[in-house]
mmCIF file of C-alpha atoms in Angstrom:
data_model
loop_
_atom_site.group_PDB
_atom_site.id
_atom_site.type_symbol
_atom_site.label_atom_id
_atom_site.label_comp_id
_atom_site.label_asym_id
_atom_site.label_seq_id
_atom_site.Cartn_x
_atom_site.Cartn_y
_atom_site.Cartn_z
ATOM 1 C CA MET A 22 127.070 -34.392 0.613
ATOM 2 C CA PHE A 23 128.692 -35.357 -2.168
ATOM 3 C CA ARG A 24 125.683 -35.338 -4.120
ATOM 4 C CA ARG A 25 124.682 -31.572 -3.292
ATOM 5 C CA LEU A 26 127.954 -30.534 -4.106
ATOM 6 C CA ALA A 27 127.438 -32.352 -7.635
ATOM 7 C CA CYS A 28 124.387 -30.886 -7.908
ATOM 8 C CA LEU A 29 125.808 -27.467 -7.104
ATOM 9 C CA ALA A 30 128.335 -27.793 -9.697
ATOM 10 C CA ALA A 31 125.732 -29.008 -12.577
ATOM 11 C CA ALA A 32 123.773 -25.399 -11.931
ATOM 12 C CA PHE A 33 127.607 -23.763 -12.362
ATOM 13 C CA VAL A 34 127.576 -25.246 -15.780
ATOM 14 C CA LEU A 35 124.518 -23.915 -16.850
ATOM 15 C CA VAL A 36 125.192 -20.522 -15.747
ATOM 16 C CA SER A 37 128.871 -20.649 -17.261
ATOM 17 C CA GLY A 38 127.028 -21.622 -20.744
ATOM 18 C CA PRO A 39 125.195 -24.286 -22.831
ATOM 19 C CA ALA A 40 126.934 -27.623 -23.702
ATOM 20 C CA ALA A 41 130.060 -27.461 -21.270
ATOM 21 C CA ALA A 42 130.246 -30.460 -18.612
ATOM 22 C CA GLN A 43 132.308 -30.438 -15.846
ATOM 23 C CA THR A 44 134.816 -32.331 -14.865
ATOM 24 C CA SER A 45 135.643 -34.045 -11.495
ATOM 25 C CA ARG A 46 139.394 -33.450 -10.758
ATOM 26 C CA GLY A 47 139.211 -35.132 -7.331
ATOM 27 C CA ASN A 48 138.258 -34.408 -3.659
ATOM 28 C CA TYR A 49 140.850 -33.080 -1.405
ATOM 29 C CA SER A 50 139.868 -33.223 2.387
ATOM 30 C CA ASP A 51 136.723 -31.266 2.705
ATOM 31 C CA TRP A 52 136.937 -30.104 -0.946
ATOM 32 C CA HIS A 53 135.863 -31.261 -4.626
ATOM 33 C CA VAL A 54 137.788 -29.846 -7.378
ATOM 34 C CA PHE A 55 136.020 -29.465 -10.963
ATOM 35 C CA THR A 56 137.006 -27.805 -13.854
ATOM 36 C CA VAL A 57 134.506 -26.894 -17.225
ATOM 37 C CA ASP A 58 135.740 -25.942 -20.877
ATOM 38 C CA THR A 59 133.939 -23.354 -21.903
ATOM 39 C CA ALA A 60 133.987 -21.414 -25.222
ATOM 40 C CA ASP A 61 135.578 -18.660 -23.231
ATOM 41 C CA GLY A 62 138.555 -20.612 -21.518
ATOM 42 C CA LEU A 63 139.031 -23.187 -18.859
ATOM 43 C CA VAL A 64 137.150 -22.466 -15.626
ATOM 44 C CA CYS A 65 138.432 -24.325 -12.536
ATOM 45 C CA TYR A 66 136.638 -24.390 -9.087
ATOM 46 C CA ALA A 67 136.520 -25.937 -5.890
ATOM 47 C CA LEU A 68 133.227 -26.369 -3.644
ATOM 48 C CA THR A 69 132.896 -27.251 0.138
ATOM 49 C CA GLN A 70 130.576 -26.812 3.049
ATOM 50 C CA PRO A 71 131.017 -25.655 6.386
ATOM 51 C CA THR A 72 132.628 -28.373 8.822
ATOM 52 C CA ASP A 73 130.865 -26.328 11.332
ATOM 53 C CA MET A 74 128.104 -23.606 12.078
ATOM 54 C CA ALA A 75 127.377 -21.723 14.673
ATOM 55 C CA PRO A 76 125.357 -20.847 16.747
ATOM 56 C CA GLN A 77 123.776 -24.017 16.717
ATOM 57 C CA ASN A 78 120.210 -23.229 17.518
ATOM 58 C CA VAL A 79 120.173 -21.216 14.248
ATOM 59 C CA ASP A 80 118.806 -22.946 10.466
ATOM 60 C CA HIS A 81 121.801 -21.948 8.275
ATOM 61 C CA GLY A 82 119.849 -24.000 5.578
ATOM 62 C CA GLN A 83 122.498 -25.469 2.593
ATOM 63 C CA VAL A 84 125.703 -23.389 2.955
ATOM 64 C CA PHE A 85 128.612 -23.711 -0.262
ATOM 65 C CA PHE A 86 131.376 -21.986 -0.775
ATOM 66 C CA MET A 87 133.136 -21.835 -3.892
ATOM 67 C CA VAL A 88 136.189 -20.829 -5.144
ATOM 68 C CA SER A 89 136.736 -19.994 -8.985
ATOM 69 C CA SER A 90 139.850 -19.237 -11.743
ATOM 70 C CA TRP A 91 139.101 -18.471 -15.147
ATOM 71 C CA ALA A 92 141.873 -18.928 -17.102
ATOM 72 C CA ASN A 93 141.542 -15.692 -19.554
ATOM 73 C CA GLY A 94 140.812 -13.800 -16.538
ATOM 74 C CA GLN A 95 137.720 -12.229 -17.904
ATOM 75 C CA ALA A 96 135.219 -13.290 -15.453
ATOM 76 C CA SER A 97 131.330 -12.673 -15.894
ATOM 77 C CA GLU A 98 129.519 -14.474 -13.628
ATOM 78 C CA GLN A 99 130.887 -13.209 -10.443
ATOM 79 C CA PRO A 100 129.318 -11.175 -6.926
ATOM 80 C CA ARG A 101 130.281 -7.616 -7.409
#
């Protein structure tokens, strides 16, 4: 599971800009916390996967949940 989260984190870094490298800040229960120092400021984010998915007879695929915070408050890569 952590490998999948690390791959998703790497994909996030590619979106946030070139030459940015994520730093793992630790694991907290089911959450994995990372930071990325970009030219626009520090980006903090946490990733997790569902602990339960319903209904059980449906293939939900790989589901991730991400929460992030941009230190400068100017998020540009977010759902609208």
